[in-house]
Short mmCIF file of C-alpha atoms in Angstrom, two decimals:
data_model
loop_
_atom_site.label_atom_id
_atom_site.label_comp_id
_atom_site.label_asym_id
_atom_site.label_seq_id
_atom_site.Cartn_x
_atom_site.Cartn_y
_atom_site.Cartn_z
CA UNK A 1 -174.56 23.11 27.29
CA UNK A 2 -172.40 24.96 28.36
CA UNK A 3 -169.82 25.76 26.09
CA UNK A 4 -165.84 27.20 26.77
CA UNK A 5 -164.28 26.66 23.51
CA UNK A 6 -162.94 29.88 21.56
CA UNK A 7 -161.35 29.88 17.99
CA UNK A 8 -157.44 30.10 19.38
CA UNK A 9 -154.91 31.08 21.55
CA UNK A 10 -155.70 34.70 20.09
CA UNK A 11 -159.43 34.92 21.39
CA UNK A 12 -158.20 32.41 24.75
CA UNK A 13 -155.84 35.84 25.94
CA UNK A 14 -158.83 38.52 25.27
CA UNK A 15 -157.84 41.09 27.98
CA UNK A 16 -154.74 40.42 29.61
CA UNK A 17 -153.27 43.42 29.97
CA UNK A 18 -149.46 44.92 31.04
CA UNK A 19 -149.94 44.99 35.32
CA UNK A 20 -151.52 41.98 36.01
CA UNK A 21 -151.40 38.65 37.57
CA UNK A 22 -151.15 35.42 36.27
CA UNK A 23 -150.89 31.79 37.30
CA UNK A 24 -149.64 29.39 34.97
CA UNK A 25 -149.66 25.75 35.62
CA UNK A 26 -146.66 23.63 35.30
CA UNK A 27 -143.78 22.03 37.20
CA UNK A 28 -140.13 22.21 35.28
CA UNK A 29 -141.08 22.59 31.83
CA UNK A 30 -143.59 19.75 32.26
CA UNK A 31 -147.58 20.74 31.59
CA UNK A 32 -146.47 24.00 31.50
CA UNK A 33 -149.30 25.89 29.25
CA UNK A 34 -146.84 26.42 25.64
CA UNK A 35 -149.25 27.89 23.55
CA UNK A 36 -149.59 30.72 26.12
CA UNK A 37 -146.94 31.52 26.88
CA UNK A 38 -146.18 32.46 23.65
CA UNK A 39 -148.83 34.36 23.25
CA UNK A 40 -147.91 36.36 26.14
CA UNK A 41 -144.61 37.19 23.81
CA UNK A 42 -146.04 38.21 21.38
CA UNK A 43 -148.66 40.37 23.20
CA UNK A 44 -145.41 42.64 24.61
CA UNK A 45 -147.25 42.57 27.72
CA UNK A 46 -145.46 43.78 30.68
CA UNK A 47 -145.00 44.46 34.35
CA UNK A 48 -146.61 41.30 35.02
CA UNK A 49 -146.74 38.81 38.34
CA UNK A 50 -146.17 35.39 37.18
CA UNK A 51 -146.98 32.13 40.11
CA UNK A 52 -144.82 29.87 38.59
CA UNK A 53 -143.88 26.38 41.20
CA UNK A 54 -140.67 26.98 38.60
CA UNK A 55 -139.72 29.90 35.80
CA UNK A 56 -138.79 27.83 32.96
CA UNK A 57 -135.26 27.27 31.80
CA UNK A 58 -133.42 30.41 29.88
CA UNK A 59 -134.96 29.57 25.81
CA UNK A 60 -138.40 27.62 27.40
CA UNK A 61 -140.91 28.31 29.49
CA UNK A 62 -141.34 31.62 31.32
CA UNK A 63 -137.92 32.18 30.17
CA UNK A 64 -139.07 33.57 27.05
CA UNK A 65 -141.30 36.11 29.33
CA UNK A 66 -137.85 37.10 30.85
CA UNK A 67 -136.27 36.85 28.40
CA UNK A 68 -138.94 39.98 26.30
CA UNK A 69 -138.09 41.68 30.88
CA UNK A 70 -141.56 41.32 29.94
CA UNK A 71 -142.60 40.34 34.15
CA UNK A 72 -141.61 42.61 37.43
CA UNK A 73 -142.29 40.17 39.86
CA UNK A 74 -141.90 36.04 40.40
CA UNK A 75 -143.64 34.52 43.28
CA UNK A 76 -142.02 30.83 42.92
CA UNK A 77 -140.66 27.39 45.14
CA UNK A 78 -137.64 27.09 42.63
CA UNK A 79 -135.93 28.84 39.81
CA UNK A 80 -132.30 26.56 40.19
CA UNK A 81 -132.14 25.55 36.68
CA UNK A 82 -132.93 29.57 34.49
CA UNK A 83 -129.28 31.91 34.61
CA UNK A 84 -130.89 34.96 33.02
CA UNK A 85 -133.44 34.41 36.33
CA UNK A 86 -130.43 34.10 38.36
CA UNK A 87 -129.25 37.76 36.59
CA UNK A 88 -131.90 39.52 36.88
CA UNK A 89 -132.84 38.53 40.31
CA UNK A 90 -129.72 39.15 42.30
CA UNK A 91 -129.13 42.56 40.19
CA UNK A 92 -132.40 43.56 41.47
CA UNK A 93 -133.77 43.92 38.22
CA UNK A 94 -136.45 41.02 38.66
CA UNK A 95 -138.82 40.68 42.08
CA UNK A 96 -139.08 37.84 43.82
CA UNK A 97 -140.81 36.24 46.05
CA UNK A 98 -139.33 32.61 47.03
CA UNK A 99 -141.93 30.56 49.05
CA UNK A 100 -142.21 26.31 50.23
CA UNK A 101 -144.06 24.69 46.88
CA UNK A 102 -146.59 23.52 49.61
CA UNK A 103 -147.54 26.32 50.42
CA UNK A 104 -147.48 27.72 47.11
CA UNK A 105 -149.84 24.94 46.07
CA UNK A 106 -151.92 25.58 48.72
CA UNK A 107 -152.76 29.08 47.89
CA UNK A 108 -153.37 27.96 44.79
CA UNK A 109 -155.75 25.14 45.86
CA UNK A 110 -157.52 28.24 48.60
CA UNK A 111 -157.80 31.09 46.03
CA UNK A 112 -160.51 28.56 44.45
CA UNK A 113 -162.36 27.60 46.87
CA UNK A 114 -163.06 29.89 49.37
CA UNK A 115 -160.40 30.01 51.85
CA UNK A 116 -159.23 33.79 52.07
CA UNK A 117 -155.84 31.87 54.39
CA UNK A 118 -154.96 29.38 56.37
CA UNK A 119 -152.15 27.61 58.71
CA UNK A 120 -149.56 25.81 57.73
CA UNK A 121 -145.96 24.04 59.40
CA UNK A 122 -144.17 25.04 56.58
CA UNK A 123 -141.96 28.10 56.71
CA UNK A 124 -142.00 28.62 60.49
CA UNK A 125 -139.32 29.36 62.24
CA UNK A 126 -137.68 30.92 58.55
CA UNK A 127 -137.48 33.70 56.79
CA UNK A 128 -140.48 32.62 55.04
CA UNK A 129 -142.41 33.41 58.79
CA UNK A 130 -141.03 37.05 58.76
CA UNK A 131 -144.19 38.87 59.42
CA UNK A 132 -146.94 36.48 58.92
CA UNK A 133 -148.89 35.81 62.32
CA UNK A 134 -148.25 32.54 63.32
CA UNK A 135 -150.11 30.42 65.99
CA UNK A 136 -149.68 27.02 67.99
CA UNK A 137 -151.87 24.66 67.24
CA UNK A 138 -151.39 21.43 69.52
CA UNK A 139 -148.05 22.26 70.85
CA UNK A 140 -147.16 23.23 67.09
CA UNK A 141 -146.35 26.55 65.30
CA UNK A 142 -147.73 27.30 62.07
CA UNK A 143 -147.81 30.62 60.01
CA UNK A 144 -150.27 31.54 58.14
CA UNK A 145 -150.71 31.84 53.94
CA UNK A 146 -153.03 33.73 52.28
CA UNK A 147 -155.03 32.80 49.12
CA UNK A 148 -153.91 34.71 45.54
CA UNK A 149 -156.00 37.01 42.98
CA UNK A 150 -155.03 36.60 40.19
CA UNK A 151 -156.67 37.46 37.07
CA UNK A 152 -156.01 35.17 34.74
CA UNK A 153 -154.68 31.42 35.29
CA UNK A 154 -153.42 29.67 32.18
CA UNK A 155 -153.68 25.70 32.51
CA UNK A 156 -152.08 23.12 30.11
CA UNK A 157 -154.18 19.92 31.17
CA UNK A 158 -153.97 16.80 28.53
CA UNK A 159 -157.68 15.95 27.68
CA UNK A 160 -160.14 18.44 27.77
CA UNK A 161 -164.12 18.71 26.32
CA UNK A 162 -166.09 21.80 24.75
CA UNK A 163 -167.47 21.89 28.32
CA UNK A 164 -164.13 22.70 30.07
CA UNK A 165 -163.95 19.27 31.47
CA UNK A 166 -160.29 18.87 32.18
CA UNK A 167 -158.35 15.28 32.41
CA UNK A 168 -153.83 15.41 33.19
CA UNK A 169 -151.33 12.98 31.99
CA UNK A 170 -149.08 11.90 34.09
CA UNK A 171 -146.82 14.44 36.26
CA UNK A 172 -147.75 16.82 34.01
CA UNK A 173 -151.18 17.62 36.33
CA UNK A 174 -149.12 19.15 38.86
CA UNK A 175 -149.94 22.53 39.46
CA UNK A 176 -152.64 22.87 37.11
CA UNK A 177 -155.77 21.34 38.45
CA UNK A 178 -155.52 24.11 41.38
CA UNK A 179 -154.46 26.77 38.79
CA UNK A 180 -157.48 25.90 37.56
CA UNK A 181 -159.58 26.45 40.36
CA UNK A 182 -158.15 29.52 40.78
CA UNK A 183 -158.15 32.23 37.60
CA UNK A 184 -160.73 35.09 37.81
CA UNK A 185 -160.24 33.62 34.18
CA UNK A 186 -159.01 30.38 33.71
CA UNK A 187 -158.04 29.31 30.23
CA UNK A 188 -156.77 26.21 28.93
CA UNK A 189 -154.95 24.47 26.21
CA UNK A 190 -155.36 20.99 25.91
CA UNK A 191 -153.59 18.45 23.43
CA UNK A 192 -156.79 17.24 22.55
CA UNK A 193 -160.18 18.91 21.99
CA UNK A 194 -163.38 16.57 22.11
CA UNK A 195 -166.98 16.96 22.29
CA UNK A 196 -168.70 17.54 25.81
CA UNK A 197 -170.17 13.54 26.15
CA UNK A 198 -167.44 11.76 25.17
CA UNK A 199 -164.64 11.81 28.26
CA UNK A 200 -165.91 9.46 30.91
CA UNK A 201 -167.17 11.72 33.70
CA UNK A 202 -165.31 9.00 36.31
CA UNK A 203 -162.29 10.28 34.74
CA UNK A 204 -162.44 13.80 35.32
CA UNK A 205 -159.88 15.87 36.94
CA UNK A 206 -160.87 19.06 37.27
CA UNK A 207 -164.72 20.26 36.24
CA UNK A 208 -165.82 22.64 33.32
CA UNK A 209 -167.32 24.80 36.05
CA UNK A 210 -163.70 26.31 36.55
CA UNK A 211 -163.13 26.78 33.36
CA UNK A 212 -163.68 29.22 30.93
CA UNK A 213 -161.49 29.84 28.02
CA UNK A 214 -160.07 26.33 26.33
CA UNK A 215 -158.61 25.21 23.18
CA UNK A 216 -156.56 23.17 21.05
CA UNK A 217 -152.77 23.79 21.88
CA UNK A 218 -150.48 23.40 18.81
CA UNK A 219 -147.01 22.67 18.11
CA UNK A 220 -146.05 20.95 21.47
CA UNK A 221 -142.61 20.78 21.72
CA UNK A 222 -142.45 19.31 25.70
CA UNK A 223 -139.55 19.77 25.86
CA UNK A 224 -137.59 17.20 28.35
CA UNK A 225 -135.07 19.23 31.51
CA UNK A 226 -133.25 16.08 32.08
CA UNK A 227 -133.55 12.90 29.78
CA UNK A 228 -132.44 9.92 32.85
CA UNK A 229 -132.49 6.57 30.43
CA UNK A 230 -131.47 3.39 31.94
CA UNK A 231 -129.22 1.83 29.04
CA UNK A 232 -130.13 -2.19 27.86
CA UNK A 233 -127.44 -4.32 28.91
CA UNK B 1 -111.08 5.61 54.73
CA UNK B 2 -114.57 8.27 54.27
CA UNK B 3 -117.16 6.62 52.30
CA UNK B 4 -117.78 7.71 49.52
CA UNK B 5 -121.58 9.64 47.96
CA UNK B 6 -122.77 6.16 46.84
CA UNK B 7 -121.66 4.47 49.93
CA UNK B 8 -123.31 7.07 51.95
CA UNK B 9 -126.65 6.17 50.33
CA UNK B 10 -126.26 2.88 50.87
CA UNK B 11 -125.79 3.16 54.82
CA UNK B 12 -129.18 5.56 54.69
CA UNK B 13 -130.55 2.56 52.81
CA UNK B 14 -130.23 0.53 55.73
CA UNK B 15 -132.33 2.88 58.08
CA UNK B 16 -135.60 2.07 55.12
CA UNK B 17 -138.24 0.41 56.80
CA UNK B 18 -140.79 -1.58 55.34
CA UNK B 19 -143.98 -0.57 54.04
CA UNK B 20 -142.72 3.14 54.38
CA UNK B 21 -143.43 5.85 52.12
CA UNK B 22 -139.97 7.90 51.34
CA UNK B 23 -139.46 11.13 50.08
CA UNK B 24 -135.90 11.67 48.53
CA UNK B 25 -134.70 14.65 47.70
CA UNK B 26 -132.32 15.23 44.98
CA UNK B 27 -128.11 14.12 44.91
CA UNK B 28 -127.42 11.41 47.15
CA UNK B 29 -130.44 10.98 48.34
CA UNK B 30 -131.78 10.20 45.17
CA UNK B 31 -129.06 6.90 44.67
CA UNK B 32 -131.01 5.60 48.16
CA UNK B 33 -133.15 4.24 45.49
CA UNK B 34 -130.68 1.85 44.42
CA UNK B 35 -129.71 -0.16 47.73
CA UNK B 36 -133.32 -0.70 49.67
CA UNK B 37 -132.44 -4.20 51.48
CA UNK B 38 -133.55 -7.43 50.37
CA UNK B 39 -137.75 -8.03 51.62
CA UNK B 40 -138.31 -4.47 52.25
CA UNK B 41 -141.03 -2.31 50.14
CA UNK B 42 -141.23 1.07 49.86
CA UNK B 43 -142.89 3.33 48.02
CA UNK B 44 -141.08 6.60 46.52
CA UNK B 45 -143.27 9.66 46.93
CA UNK B 46 -141.46 12.24 44.35
CA UNK B 47 -143.62 15.47 45.60
CA UNK B 48 -143.93 16.59 41.83
CA UNK B 49 -147.30 14.31 42.08
CA UNK B 50 -146.48 10.55 41.50
CA UNK B 51 -146.69 7.31 44.06
CA UNK B 52 -145.05 4.14 43.39
CA UNK B 53 -141.96 5.91 41.03
CA UNK B 54 -139.33 3.40 39.31
CA UNK B 55 -136.40 3.93 37.44
CA UNK B 56 -134.94 5.54 34.67
CA UNK B 57 -137.17 4.74 31.16
CA UNK B 58 -135.16 2.21 28.74
CA UNK B 59 -133.30 4.16 26.77
CA UNK B 60 -136.50 5.62 23.79
CA UNK B 61 -139.33 5.15 26.32
CA UNK B 62 -138.65 8.00 27.72
CA UNK B 63 -141.90 9.99 29.15
CA UNK B 64 -142.02 13.88 28.79
CA UNK B 65 -145.62 14.12 30.79
CA UNK B 66 -143.36 11.88 33.50
CA UNK B 67 -140.71 13.67 35.64
CA UNK B 68 -139.39 13.37 39.22
CA UNK B 69 -138.65 16.29 41.98
CA UNK B 70 -135.45 17.17 39.52
CA UNK B 71 -137.07 17.17 36.21
CA UNK B 72 -136.04 13.74 35.34
CA UNK B 73 -137.20 11.85 32.97
CA UNK B 74 -138.87 8.60 35.87
CA UNK B 75 -141.16 5.34 35.38
CA UNK B 76 -143.92 4.42 37.41
CA UNK B 77 -144.00 0.70 38.99
CA UNK B 78 -147.50 -1.04 39.08
CA UNK B 79 -149.10 -0.04 42.29
CA UNK B 80 -148.02 3.46 41.38
CA UNK B 81 -150.55 6.31 40.95
CA UNK B 82 -150.58 9.62 40.19
CA UNK B 83 -151.88 12.98 41.70
CA UNK B 84 -151.83 17.17 41.26
CA UNK B 85 -148.46 18.96 44.12
CA UNK B 86 -152.25 19.92 46.84
CA UNK B 87 -153.08 16.56 47.05
CA UNK B 88 -148.65 15.65 47.02
CA UNK B 89 -148.19 17.97 49.85
CA UNK B 90 -151.13 16.82 51.86
CA UNK B 91 -149.77 13.57 52.07
CA UNK B 92 -146.26 15.09 53.32
CA UNK B 93 -147.33 17.32 55.82
CA UNK B 94 -150.19 14.90 56.94
CA UNK B 95 -147.20 13.17 58.29
CA UNK B 96 -148.52 10.07 56.06
CA UNK B 97 -144.78 9.83 54.16
CA UNK B 98 -142.73 8.20 57.40
CA UNK B 99 -139.35 9.16 56.44
CA UNK B 100 -138.46 12.30 54.39
CA UNK B 101 -133.98 12.04 53.40
CA UNK B 102 -132.05 15.52 52.25
CA UNK B 103 -129.51 16.93 51.71
CA UNK B 104 -127.98 19.80 53.50
CA UNK B 105 -125.10 22.98 53.35
CA UNK B 106 -124.96 22.79 57.55
CA UNK B 107 -127.39 21.12 60.59
CA UNK B 108 -127.45 22.37 63.77
CA UNK B 109 -126.86 20.93 66.92
CA UNK B 110 -130.99 21.64 67.85
CA UNK B 111 -131.32 19.17 64.21
CA UNK B 112 -131.67 23.56 63.00
CA UNK B 113 -131.34 22.20 58.60
CA UNK B 114 -130.08 24.87 55.98
CA UNK B 115 -129.88 24.63 52.32
CA UNK B 116 -132.12 26.71 50.34
CA UNK B 117 -130.24 29.86 50.06
CA UNK B 118 -126.72 31.83 50.45
CA UNK B 119 -127.71 35.19 50.99
CA UNK B 120 -126.62 37.31 47.70
CA UNK B 121 -124.65 34.94 46.01
CA UNK B 122 -127.00 30.87 45.56
CA UNK B 123 -130.36 31.61 45.68
CA UNK B 124 -132.40 28.77 43.86
CA UNK B 125 -135.45 28.64 46.26
CA UNK B 126 -136.95 25.36 48.45
CA UNK B 127 -138.38 23.63 46.75
CA UNK B 128 -140.47 21.36 48.73
CA UNK B 129 -138.59 21.67 51.86
CA UNK B 130 -139.85 23.17 53.61
CA UNK B 131 -142.26 21.71 53.88
CA UNK B 132 -140.61 17.92 54.22
CA UNK B 133 -138.64 19.29 57.04
CA UNK B 134 -141.98 20.85 59.32
CA UNK B 135 -143.84 17.84 58.65
CA UNK B 136 -142.35 14.55 58.98
CA UNK B 137 -141.42 12.85 61.87
CA UNK B 138 -137.63 11.25 60.45
CA UNK B 139 -135.98 13.32 58.64
CA UNK B 140 -132.51 12.27 57.74
CA UNK B 141 -129.42 14.35 55.95
CA UNK B 142 -127.29 13.10 53.84
CA UNK B 143 -123.93 14.86 53.81
CA UNK B 144 -120.31 15.91 53.64
CA UNK B 145 -119.40 16.08 56.86
CA UNK B 146 -116.98 18.84 55.70
CA UNK B 147 -118.04 21.89 52.84
CA UNK B 148 -115.70 22.68 49.71
CA UNK B 149 -113.41 24.74 52.61
CA UNK B 150 -113.19 22.10 54.72
CA UNK B 151 -115.07 23.78 57.46
CA UNK B 152 -118.04 21.54 59.05
CA UNK B 153 -121.64 21.59 58.70
CA UNK B 154 -122.71 20.11 61.81
CA UNK B 155 -123.00 22.91 64.05
CA UNK B 156 -124.27 25.09 67.21
CA UNK B 157 -125.90 26.42 64.86
CA UNK B 158 -126.31 27.40 61.21
CA UNK B 159 -125.17 30.39 59.64
CA UNK B 160 -127.66 30.31 56.73
CA UNK B 161 -131.08 31.27 56.79
CA UNK B 162 -133.02 28.14 57.99
CA UNK B 163 -134.52 25.42 55.40
CA UNK B 164 -136.43 24.34 58.86
CA UNK B 165 -136.03 24.90 62.85
CA UNK B 166 -135.28 21.35 65.09
CA UNK B 167 -136.42 18.26 62.67
CA UNK B 168 -133.68 16.97 61.62
CA UNK B 169 -133.29 13.34 63.35
CA UNK B 170 -130.41 11.46 61.84
CA UNK B 171 -127.57 13.00 59.89
CA UNK B 172 -125.54 9.88 57.63
CA UNK B 173 -122.03 12.03 56.69
CA UNK B 174 -118.30 10.40 54.59
CA UNK B 175 -117.39 10.07 58.15
CA UNK B 176 -120.46 9.12 60.13
CA UNK B 177 -123.81 8.31 61.36
CA UNK B 178 -125.32 11.11 63.94
CA UNK B 179 -128.69 10.86 65.98
CA UNK B 180 -129.84 14.65 66.82
CA UNK B 181 -130.83 14.84 70.76
CA UNK B 182 -130.75 17.15 73.21
CA UNK B 183 -129.27 19.86 71.46
CA UNK B 184 -126.44 17.60 70.57
CA UNK B 185 -124.56 15.45 67.91
CA UNK B 186 -124.41 11.66 69.47
CA UNK B 187 -122.01 9.48 67.20
CA UNK B 188 -123.74 6.30 66.58
CA UNK B 189 -121.42 5.00 63.77
CA UNK B 190 -117.43 5.82 62.27
CA UNK B 191 -117.13 5.08 58.59
CA UNK B 192 -114.68 2.01 58.21
CA UNK B 193 -111.44 3.34 59.30
CA UNK B 194 -112.61 6.84 60.29
CA UNK B 195 -110.58 7.95 64.12
CA UNK B 196 -112.77 9.35 66.55
CA UNK B 197 -110.33 12.23 66.26
CA UNK B 198 -110.77 12.55 62.85
CA UNK B 199 -114.71 13.07 63.85
CA UNK B 200 -113.48 15.00 66.84
CA UNK B 201 -111.59 17.74 64.60
CA UNK B 202 -114.65 17.96 61.56
CA UNK B 203 -117.36 18.55 64.11
CA UNK B 204 -118.24 22.05 65.04
CA UNK B 205 -121.35 21.57 67.19
CA UNK B 206 -121.44 19.14 70.39
CA UNK B 207 -120.18 15.82 69.99
CA UNK B 208 -121.50 13.57 72.61
CA UNK B 209 -119.41 9.92 72.65
CA UNK B 210 -120.99 7.28 74.76
CA UNK B 211 -118.98 3.78 75.23
CA UNK B 212 -117.16 2.46 71.72
CA UNK B 213 -118.97 3.90 68.64
CA UNK B 214 -118.78 0.93 66.04
CA UNK B 215 -117.57 1.17 62.53
CA UNK B 216 -120.49 0.85 59.59
CA UNK B 217 -121.33 -1.81 58.23
CA UNK B 218 -122.03 -1.62 54.22
#
């Protein structure tokens, strides 16, 4: 049996270097690879290009890398929750490529699926389409969007097994599955790592074939960005 | 009386049809879920990967792994499902979602919408809005008729960077319900007690008023 387990986060991030392009899973702070982000901060790698739907908040998630000025360029769909991000962007310190969320998801999927480019209606007629090929199909206009080429993908799953098979929980799934497929080296941190054969094959969301390294993460904070509740009357 | 935000949501809820899948944007659109008419079953799609979105959780049961697109903790109703972002936007672009309700900074009389960027001042990103407006057949904009400076948000042409072109079908504001077609805003209903003059003054784009315009019923 192929075994994808690495000892710890230090081993999982071997080969990571300044100037690389990464994918990082998560939507807001939900389903982000907390352990990998902490290790990237510790390693101090710089000039990174990060593909991630959001950019964290000031003091958590990708915000931690922004604080340390480790990110050169962000590729995201929404960055509204981060003052430091906005400051670095408006001052020109940080390069930012904002792209539609569905386009981001599909570009990630295409990357892992061997599709170099695809047409989408999103963004046609807007500045997102500037400089891109457009084409009409069945009377509607579409924009050509391309796959990425990330050196590493950092993914968070709920459960995983030693063969790299993954199961996600709730809306923490979001971008993680497509990014798992897309990394040249896909590093997965899981809340619970089990022996291969323990998980029901019918319930696997991402097969281990897409995963190069897996480890059990520690000390998950799982911070909630907007705690909204119904008060019991 | 012009409507407040809650009443705008109430009026939009009247547009819901039985068995529709609906995506609600952040802000006023989110409130629409509180006013589903009796006898109408709809399911709410949250583009971060959730169908069958329910109300906020009872205090103490919130789950960091279950949020909506506004990053708020939510619940999932019976019959709901969870999926990844690529599948979520397959639903949206593939037109499996029947209605999108979203806010806007500007709407033009040809149906163009701008709601994601003010150059040099505010750049938060488009999130899923560009995918939503490029795909849905039914796009209702929920917004105030004028901005904070009192300027019309219903224009001949948008001045801000566009989110989508020729896509908005209906607008519900604090003053009126309008249909967007044939390069004009067609007035369908007035807010209770709001005069045609008030609506004309607040609308910079081409406004068409045909026959008697009824008051909204809330």
